[in-house]
GROMACS .gro file of C-alpha atoms in nm:
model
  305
    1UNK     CA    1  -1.243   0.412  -5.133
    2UNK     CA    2  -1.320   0.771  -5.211
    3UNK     CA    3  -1.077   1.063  -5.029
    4UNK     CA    4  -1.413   1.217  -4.867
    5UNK     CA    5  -1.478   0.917  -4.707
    6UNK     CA    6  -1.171   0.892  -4.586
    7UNK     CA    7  -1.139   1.219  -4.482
    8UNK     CA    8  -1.462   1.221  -4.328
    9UNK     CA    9  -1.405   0.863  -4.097
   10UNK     CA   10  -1.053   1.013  -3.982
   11UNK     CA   11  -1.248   1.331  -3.867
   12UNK     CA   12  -1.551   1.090  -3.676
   13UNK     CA   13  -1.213   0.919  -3.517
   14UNK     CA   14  -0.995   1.173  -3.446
   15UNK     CA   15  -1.354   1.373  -3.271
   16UNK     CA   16  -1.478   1.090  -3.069
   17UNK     CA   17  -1.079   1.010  -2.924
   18UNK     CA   18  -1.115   1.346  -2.821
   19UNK     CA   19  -1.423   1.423  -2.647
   20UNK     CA   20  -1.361   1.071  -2.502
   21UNK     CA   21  -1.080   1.249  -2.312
   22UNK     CA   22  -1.236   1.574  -2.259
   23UNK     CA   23  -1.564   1.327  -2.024
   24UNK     CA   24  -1.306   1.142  -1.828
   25UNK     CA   25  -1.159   1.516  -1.731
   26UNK     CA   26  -1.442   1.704  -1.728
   27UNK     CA   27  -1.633   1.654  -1.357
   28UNK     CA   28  -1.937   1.490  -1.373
   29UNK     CA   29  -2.162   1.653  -1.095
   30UNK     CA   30  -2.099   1.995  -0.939
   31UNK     CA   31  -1.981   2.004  -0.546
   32UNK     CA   32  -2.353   2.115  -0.455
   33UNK     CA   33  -2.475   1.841  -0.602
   34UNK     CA   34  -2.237   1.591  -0.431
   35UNK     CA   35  -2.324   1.773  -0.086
   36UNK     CA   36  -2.659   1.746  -0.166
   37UNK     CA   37  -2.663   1.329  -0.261
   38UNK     CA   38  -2.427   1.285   0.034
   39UNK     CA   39  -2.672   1.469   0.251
   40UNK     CA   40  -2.968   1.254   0.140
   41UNK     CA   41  -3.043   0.922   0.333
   42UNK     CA   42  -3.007   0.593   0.070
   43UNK     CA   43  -3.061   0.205   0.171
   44UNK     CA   44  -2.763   0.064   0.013
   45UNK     CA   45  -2.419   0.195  -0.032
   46UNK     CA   46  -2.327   0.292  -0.385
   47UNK     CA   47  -2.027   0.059  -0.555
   48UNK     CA   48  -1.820   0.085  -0.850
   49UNK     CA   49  -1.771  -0.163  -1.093
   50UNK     CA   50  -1.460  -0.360  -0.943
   51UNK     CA   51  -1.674  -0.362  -0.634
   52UNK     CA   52  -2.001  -0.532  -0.737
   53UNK     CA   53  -1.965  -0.921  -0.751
   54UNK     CA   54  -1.791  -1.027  -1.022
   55UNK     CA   55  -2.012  -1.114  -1.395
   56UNK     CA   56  -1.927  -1.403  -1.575
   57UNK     CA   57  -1.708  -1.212  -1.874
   58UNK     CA   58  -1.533  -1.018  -1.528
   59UNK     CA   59  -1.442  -1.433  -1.452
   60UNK     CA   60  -1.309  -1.508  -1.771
   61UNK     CA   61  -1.104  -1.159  -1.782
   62UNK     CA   62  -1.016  -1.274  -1.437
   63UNK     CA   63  -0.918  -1.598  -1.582
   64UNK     CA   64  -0.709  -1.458  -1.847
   65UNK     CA   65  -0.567  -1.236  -1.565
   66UNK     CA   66  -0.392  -1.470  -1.319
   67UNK     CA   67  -0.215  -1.627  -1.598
   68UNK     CA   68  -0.010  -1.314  -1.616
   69UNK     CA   69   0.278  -1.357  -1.454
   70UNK     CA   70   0.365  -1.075  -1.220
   71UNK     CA   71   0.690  -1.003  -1.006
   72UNK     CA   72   0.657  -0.986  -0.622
   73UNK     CA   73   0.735  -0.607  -0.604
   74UNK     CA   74   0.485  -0.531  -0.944
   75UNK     CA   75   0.225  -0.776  -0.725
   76UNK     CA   76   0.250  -0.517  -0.420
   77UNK     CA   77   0.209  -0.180  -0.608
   78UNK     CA   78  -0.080  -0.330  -0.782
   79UNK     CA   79  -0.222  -0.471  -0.479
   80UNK     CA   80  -0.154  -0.151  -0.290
   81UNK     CA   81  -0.304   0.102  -0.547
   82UNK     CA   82  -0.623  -0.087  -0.564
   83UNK     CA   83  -0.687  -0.064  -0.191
   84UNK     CA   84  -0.593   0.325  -0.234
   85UNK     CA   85  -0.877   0.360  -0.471
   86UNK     CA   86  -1.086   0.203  -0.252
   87UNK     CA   87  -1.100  -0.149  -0.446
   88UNK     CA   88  -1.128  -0.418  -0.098
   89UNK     CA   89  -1.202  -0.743  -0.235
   90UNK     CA   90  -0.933  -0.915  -0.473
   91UNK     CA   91  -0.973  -0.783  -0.821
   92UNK     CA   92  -0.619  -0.788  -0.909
   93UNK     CA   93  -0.642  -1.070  -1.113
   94UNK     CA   94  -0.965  -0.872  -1.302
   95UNK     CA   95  -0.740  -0.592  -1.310
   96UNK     CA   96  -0.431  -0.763  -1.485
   97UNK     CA   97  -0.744  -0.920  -1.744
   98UNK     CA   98  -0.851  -0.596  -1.847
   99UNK     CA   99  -0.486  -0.478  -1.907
  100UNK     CA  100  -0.462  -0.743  -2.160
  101UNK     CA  101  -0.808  -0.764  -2.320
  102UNK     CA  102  -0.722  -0.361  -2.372
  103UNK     CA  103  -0.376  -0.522  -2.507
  104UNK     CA  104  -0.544  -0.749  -2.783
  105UNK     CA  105  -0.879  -0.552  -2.879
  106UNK     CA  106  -0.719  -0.159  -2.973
  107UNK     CA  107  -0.499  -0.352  -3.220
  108UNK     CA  108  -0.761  -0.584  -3.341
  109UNK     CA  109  -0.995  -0.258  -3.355
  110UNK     CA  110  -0.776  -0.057  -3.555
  111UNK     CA  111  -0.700  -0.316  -3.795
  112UNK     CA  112  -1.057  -0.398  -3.859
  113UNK     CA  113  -1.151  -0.049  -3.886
  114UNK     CA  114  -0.887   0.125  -4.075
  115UNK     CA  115  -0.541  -0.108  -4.099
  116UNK     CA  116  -0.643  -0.351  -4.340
  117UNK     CA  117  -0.902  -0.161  -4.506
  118UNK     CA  118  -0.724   0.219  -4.581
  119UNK     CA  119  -0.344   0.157  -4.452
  120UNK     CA  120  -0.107  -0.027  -4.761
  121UNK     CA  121   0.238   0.050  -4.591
  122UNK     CA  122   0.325  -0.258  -4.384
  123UNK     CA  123   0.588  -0.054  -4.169
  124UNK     CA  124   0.357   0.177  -4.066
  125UNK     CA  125   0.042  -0.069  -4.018
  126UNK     CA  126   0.284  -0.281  -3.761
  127UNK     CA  127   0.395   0.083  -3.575
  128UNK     CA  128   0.069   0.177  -3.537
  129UNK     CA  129  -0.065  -0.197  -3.400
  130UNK     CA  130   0.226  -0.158  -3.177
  131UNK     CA  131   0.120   0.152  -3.058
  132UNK     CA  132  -0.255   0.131  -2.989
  133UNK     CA  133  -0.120  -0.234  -2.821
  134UNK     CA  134   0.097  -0.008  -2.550
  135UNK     CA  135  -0.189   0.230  -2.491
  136UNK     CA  136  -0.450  -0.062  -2.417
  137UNK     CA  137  -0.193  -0.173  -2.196
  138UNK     CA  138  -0.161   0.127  -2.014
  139UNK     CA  139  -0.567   0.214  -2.001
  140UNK     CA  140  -0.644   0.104  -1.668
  141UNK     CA  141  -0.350   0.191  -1.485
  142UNK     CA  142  -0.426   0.528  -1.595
  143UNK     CA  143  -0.814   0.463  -1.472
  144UNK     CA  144  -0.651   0.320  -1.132
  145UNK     CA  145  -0.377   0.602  -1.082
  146UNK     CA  146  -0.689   0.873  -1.152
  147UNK     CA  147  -0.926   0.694  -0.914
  148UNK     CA  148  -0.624   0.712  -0.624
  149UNK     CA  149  -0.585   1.053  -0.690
  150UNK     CA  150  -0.941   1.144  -0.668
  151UNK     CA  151  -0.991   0.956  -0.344
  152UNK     CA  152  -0.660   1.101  -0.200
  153UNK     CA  153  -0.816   1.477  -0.300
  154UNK     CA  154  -1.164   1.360  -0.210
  155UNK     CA  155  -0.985   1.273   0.184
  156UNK     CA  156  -0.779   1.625   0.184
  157UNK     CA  157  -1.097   1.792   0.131
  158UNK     CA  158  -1.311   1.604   0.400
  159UNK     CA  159  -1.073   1.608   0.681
  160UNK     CA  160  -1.113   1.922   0.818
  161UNK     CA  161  -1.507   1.907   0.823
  162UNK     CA  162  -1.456   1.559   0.949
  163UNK     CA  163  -1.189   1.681   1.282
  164UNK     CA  164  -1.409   1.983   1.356
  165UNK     CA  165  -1.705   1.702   1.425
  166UNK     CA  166  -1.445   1.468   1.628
  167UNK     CA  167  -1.350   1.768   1.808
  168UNK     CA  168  -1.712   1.843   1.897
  169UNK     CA  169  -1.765   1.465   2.001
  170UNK     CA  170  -1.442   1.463   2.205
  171UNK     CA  171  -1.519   1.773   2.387
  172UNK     CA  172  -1.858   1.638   2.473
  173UNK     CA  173  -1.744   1.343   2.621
  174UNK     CA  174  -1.653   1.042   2.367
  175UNK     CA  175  -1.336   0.889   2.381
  176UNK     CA  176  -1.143   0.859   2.032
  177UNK     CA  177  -1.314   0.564   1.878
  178UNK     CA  178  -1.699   0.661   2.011
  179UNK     CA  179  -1.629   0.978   1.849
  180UNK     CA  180  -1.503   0.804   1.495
  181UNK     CA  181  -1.829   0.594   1.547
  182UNK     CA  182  -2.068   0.890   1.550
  183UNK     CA  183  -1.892   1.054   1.217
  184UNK     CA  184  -1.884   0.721   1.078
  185UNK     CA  185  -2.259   0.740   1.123
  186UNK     CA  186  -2.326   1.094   1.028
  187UNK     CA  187  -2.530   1.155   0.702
  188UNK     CA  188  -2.332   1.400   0.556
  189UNK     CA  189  -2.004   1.180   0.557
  190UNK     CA  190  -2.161   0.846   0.514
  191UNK     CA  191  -2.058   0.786   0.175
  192UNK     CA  192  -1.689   0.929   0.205
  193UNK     CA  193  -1.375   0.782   0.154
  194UNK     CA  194  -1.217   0.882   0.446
  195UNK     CA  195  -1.540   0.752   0.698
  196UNK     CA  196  -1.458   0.421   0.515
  197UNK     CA  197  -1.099   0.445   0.629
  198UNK     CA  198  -1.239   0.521   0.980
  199UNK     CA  199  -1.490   0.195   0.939
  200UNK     CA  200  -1.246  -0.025   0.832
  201UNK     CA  201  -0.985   0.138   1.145
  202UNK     CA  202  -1.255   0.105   1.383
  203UNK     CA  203  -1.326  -0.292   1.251
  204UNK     CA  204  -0.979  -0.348   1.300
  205UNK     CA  205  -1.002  -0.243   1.678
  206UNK     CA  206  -1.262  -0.477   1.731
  207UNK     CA  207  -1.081  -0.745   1.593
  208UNK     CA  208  -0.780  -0.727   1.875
  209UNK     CA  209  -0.516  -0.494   1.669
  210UNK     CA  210  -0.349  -0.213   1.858
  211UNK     CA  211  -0.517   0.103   1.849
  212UNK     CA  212  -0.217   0.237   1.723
  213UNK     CA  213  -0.108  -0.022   1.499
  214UNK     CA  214  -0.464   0.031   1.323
  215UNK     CA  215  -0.456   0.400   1.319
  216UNK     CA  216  -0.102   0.384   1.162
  217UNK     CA  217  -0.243   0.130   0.905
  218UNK     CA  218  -0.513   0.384   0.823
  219UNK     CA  219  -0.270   0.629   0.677
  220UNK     CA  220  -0.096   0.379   0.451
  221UNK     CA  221  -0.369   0.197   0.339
  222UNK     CA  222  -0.520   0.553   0.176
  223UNK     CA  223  -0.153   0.671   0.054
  224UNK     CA  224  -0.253   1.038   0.187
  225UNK     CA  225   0.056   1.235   0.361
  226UNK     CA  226  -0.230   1.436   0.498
  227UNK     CA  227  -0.397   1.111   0.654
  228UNK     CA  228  -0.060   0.955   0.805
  229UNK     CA  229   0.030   1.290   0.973
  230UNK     CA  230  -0.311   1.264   1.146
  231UNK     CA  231  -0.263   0.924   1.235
  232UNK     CA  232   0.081   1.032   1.368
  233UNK     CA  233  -0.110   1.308   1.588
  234UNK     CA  234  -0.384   1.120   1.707
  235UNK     CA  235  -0.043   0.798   1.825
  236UNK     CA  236   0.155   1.081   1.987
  237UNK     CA  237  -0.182   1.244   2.149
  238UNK     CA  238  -0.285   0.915   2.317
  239UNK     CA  239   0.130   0.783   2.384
  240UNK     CA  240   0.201   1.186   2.585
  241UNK     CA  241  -0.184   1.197   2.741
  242UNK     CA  242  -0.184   1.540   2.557
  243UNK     CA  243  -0.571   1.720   2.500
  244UNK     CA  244  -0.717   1.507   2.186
  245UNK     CA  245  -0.944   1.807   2.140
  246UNK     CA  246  -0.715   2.079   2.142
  247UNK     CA  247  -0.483   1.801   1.898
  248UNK     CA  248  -0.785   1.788   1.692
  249UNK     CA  249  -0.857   2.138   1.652
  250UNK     CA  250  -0.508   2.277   1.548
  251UNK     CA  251  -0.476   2.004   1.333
  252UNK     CA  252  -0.825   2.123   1.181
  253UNK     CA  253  -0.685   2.470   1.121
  254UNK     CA  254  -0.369   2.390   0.977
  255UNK     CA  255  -0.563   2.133   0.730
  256UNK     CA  256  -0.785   2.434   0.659
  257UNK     CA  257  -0.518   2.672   0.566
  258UNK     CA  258  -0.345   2.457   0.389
  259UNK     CA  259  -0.659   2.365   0.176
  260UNK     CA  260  -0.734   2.799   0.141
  261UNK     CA  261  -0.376   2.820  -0.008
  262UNK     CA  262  -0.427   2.536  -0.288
  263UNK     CA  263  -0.722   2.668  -0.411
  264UNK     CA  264  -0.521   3.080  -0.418
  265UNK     CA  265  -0.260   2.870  -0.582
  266UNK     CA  266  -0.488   2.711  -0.834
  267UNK     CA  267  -0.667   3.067  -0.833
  268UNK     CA  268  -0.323   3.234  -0.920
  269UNK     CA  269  -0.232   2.934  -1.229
  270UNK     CA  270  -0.578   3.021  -1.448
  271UNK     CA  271  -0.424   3.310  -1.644
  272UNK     CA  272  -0.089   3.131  -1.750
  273UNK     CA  273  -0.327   2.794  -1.854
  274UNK     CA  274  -0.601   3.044  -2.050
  275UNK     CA  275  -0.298   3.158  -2.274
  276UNK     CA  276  -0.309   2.842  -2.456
  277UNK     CA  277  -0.617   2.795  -2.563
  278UNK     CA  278  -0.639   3.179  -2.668
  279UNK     CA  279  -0.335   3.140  -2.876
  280UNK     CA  280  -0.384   2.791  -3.016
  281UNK     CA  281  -0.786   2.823  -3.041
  282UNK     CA  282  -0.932   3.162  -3.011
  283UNK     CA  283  -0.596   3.351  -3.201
  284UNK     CA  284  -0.576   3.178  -3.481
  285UNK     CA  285  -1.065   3.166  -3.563
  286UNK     CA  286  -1.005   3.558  -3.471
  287UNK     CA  287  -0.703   3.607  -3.752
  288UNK     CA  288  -0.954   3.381  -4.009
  289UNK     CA  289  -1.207   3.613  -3.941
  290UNK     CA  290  -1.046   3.962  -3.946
  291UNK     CA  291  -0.822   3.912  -4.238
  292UNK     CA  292  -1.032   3.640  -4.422
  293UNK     CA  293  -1.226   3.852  -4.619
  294UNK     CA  294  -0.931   4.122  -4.686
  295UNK     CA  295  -0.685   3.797  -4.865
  296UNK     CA  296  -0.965   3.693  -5.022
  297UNK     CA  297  -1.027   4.025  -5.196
  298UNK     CA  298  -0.647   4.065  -5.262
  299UNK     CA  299  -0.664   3.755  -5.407
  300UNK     CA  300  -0.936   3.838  -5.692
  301UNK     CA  301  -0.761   4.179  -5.755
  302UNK     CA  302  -0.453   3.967  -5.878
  303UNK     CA  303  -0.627   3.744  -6.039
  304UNK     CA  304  -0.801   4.047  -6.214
  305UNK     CA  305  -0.468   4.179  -6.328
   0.00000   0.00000   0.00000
């Protein structure tokens, strides 16, 4: 095979693995635009993927799945990380599919595409199947662990807009769960992870659990620090026979200031994380472009000589 095609499919590779990584970090809709879809009224609640009923490949991956034998403590985490994300129904046998279809296809991928065709060294060929064979493993628990942290910053973000509205219901007259029931409802926060929490609280309640048993289960079912503390507030508030407003409302404010000083914190990080992308990326196309045409002069005058 000639070098320039070589060259030219290790470029195509090597530029596709990489804006494949710069769309799953870069955001995909401004926070307007979010306001303005949650804001807007919709028949049927949006779902993800591992949400919708399952397809008939998502069986068979699911098939392949539960033959995976798991450990009781590897079983939990799993288990518990999907519900963080917001997964309800049982997908961790889909789940522990994908993680080996990801297992078997990079390898076969790369060997089809360039191990058998380009690569002669045997050493390397079985490094590099051994490699790509880790990373499909780890694929989706990277998708999972983003998703949870998304839907944890997605909560830290809501709840103070969410406890002023409480504290408005409260002070009007609702007890505790009337008042979840009318933000639950609300069209701005319909489609939020943290009215789902409320939902699935609320559901809970209905069913016979404790009121504090359920509000205690909210907070570790959405693995938010943020979320337990107010599900600590809210037990101690109704245990003492404390105000739930004026609970609610200090709790609002010190969620609020603690969200102001994140974003001066991320505010105050910018200038240390621009420095590497001037020196590694802007630096060095400045340098070619200043000096280029000087060494390239210097060079004919010597070879003049």
């Amino acid at each position: 095979m000639p070098l320039y095609i070589i060259m030219a499919l290790v470029f195509l590779a090597t530029a596709s693995i990489i804006f494949f990584f710069i769309y799953l970090f870069l955001p995909k809709k401004t926070v307007l635009e979010e306001r303005l879809e949650g804001l807007m009224p919709s028949s049927a609640e949006t779902v993800t993927l591992l949400e919708k009923p399952p397809t008939a490949w998502q069986k068979f991956i699911a098939k392949l799945g539960a033959n995976i034998p798991l450990r009781p403590e590897y079983q939990g985490k799993y288990m518990k990380m999907l519900v963080a994300g917001g997964i309800r129904k049982e997908r961790l046998p889909l789940f522990m599919g994908a993680k080996l279809s990801f297992l078997i296809l990079l390898p076969i991928v790369y060997l089809i595409f360039y191990g058998f065709p380009i690569e002669k060294d045997i050493s390397v060929r079985y490094l590099l199947v051994a490699i790509f064979a880790t990373i499909g493993f780890l694929l989706p628990s990277f998708w999972l662990s983003r998703r949870v942290n998304n839907r944890k910053l997605e909560i830290f973000h809501d709840m103070p807009d969410i406890l002023d509205l409480l504290t408005v219901c409260v002070e009007a007259g609702l007890g505790l769960e009337a008042a979840m029931i009318k933000v639950a409802e609300d069209v701005q926060f319909k489609k939020r992870a943290l009215t789902s929490e409320m939902k699935i609280a609320l559901q809970e309640i209905r069913a016979g659990k404790p009121r504090m048993m359920a509000l205690r289960d909210m907070g570790e079912r959405a693995m938010v620090d943020d979320l337990k503390s107010f599900s600590a507030m809210l037990i101690q508030t109704e245990r003492f026979g404390t105000s739930l407003a004026q609970a609610l409302r200090v709790h609002s404010d010190s969620l609020r200031t603690m969200r102001r000083q994140m974003a001066e914190e991320a505010a105050a990080k910018i200038g240390v994380k621009m420095l590497f992308p001037l020196v590694f990326f802007i630096f060095p196309a400045l340098i070619v472009v200043i000096l280029g045409p000087g060494l390239i002069r210097i060079g004919k005058l010597f070879e003049n000589m």
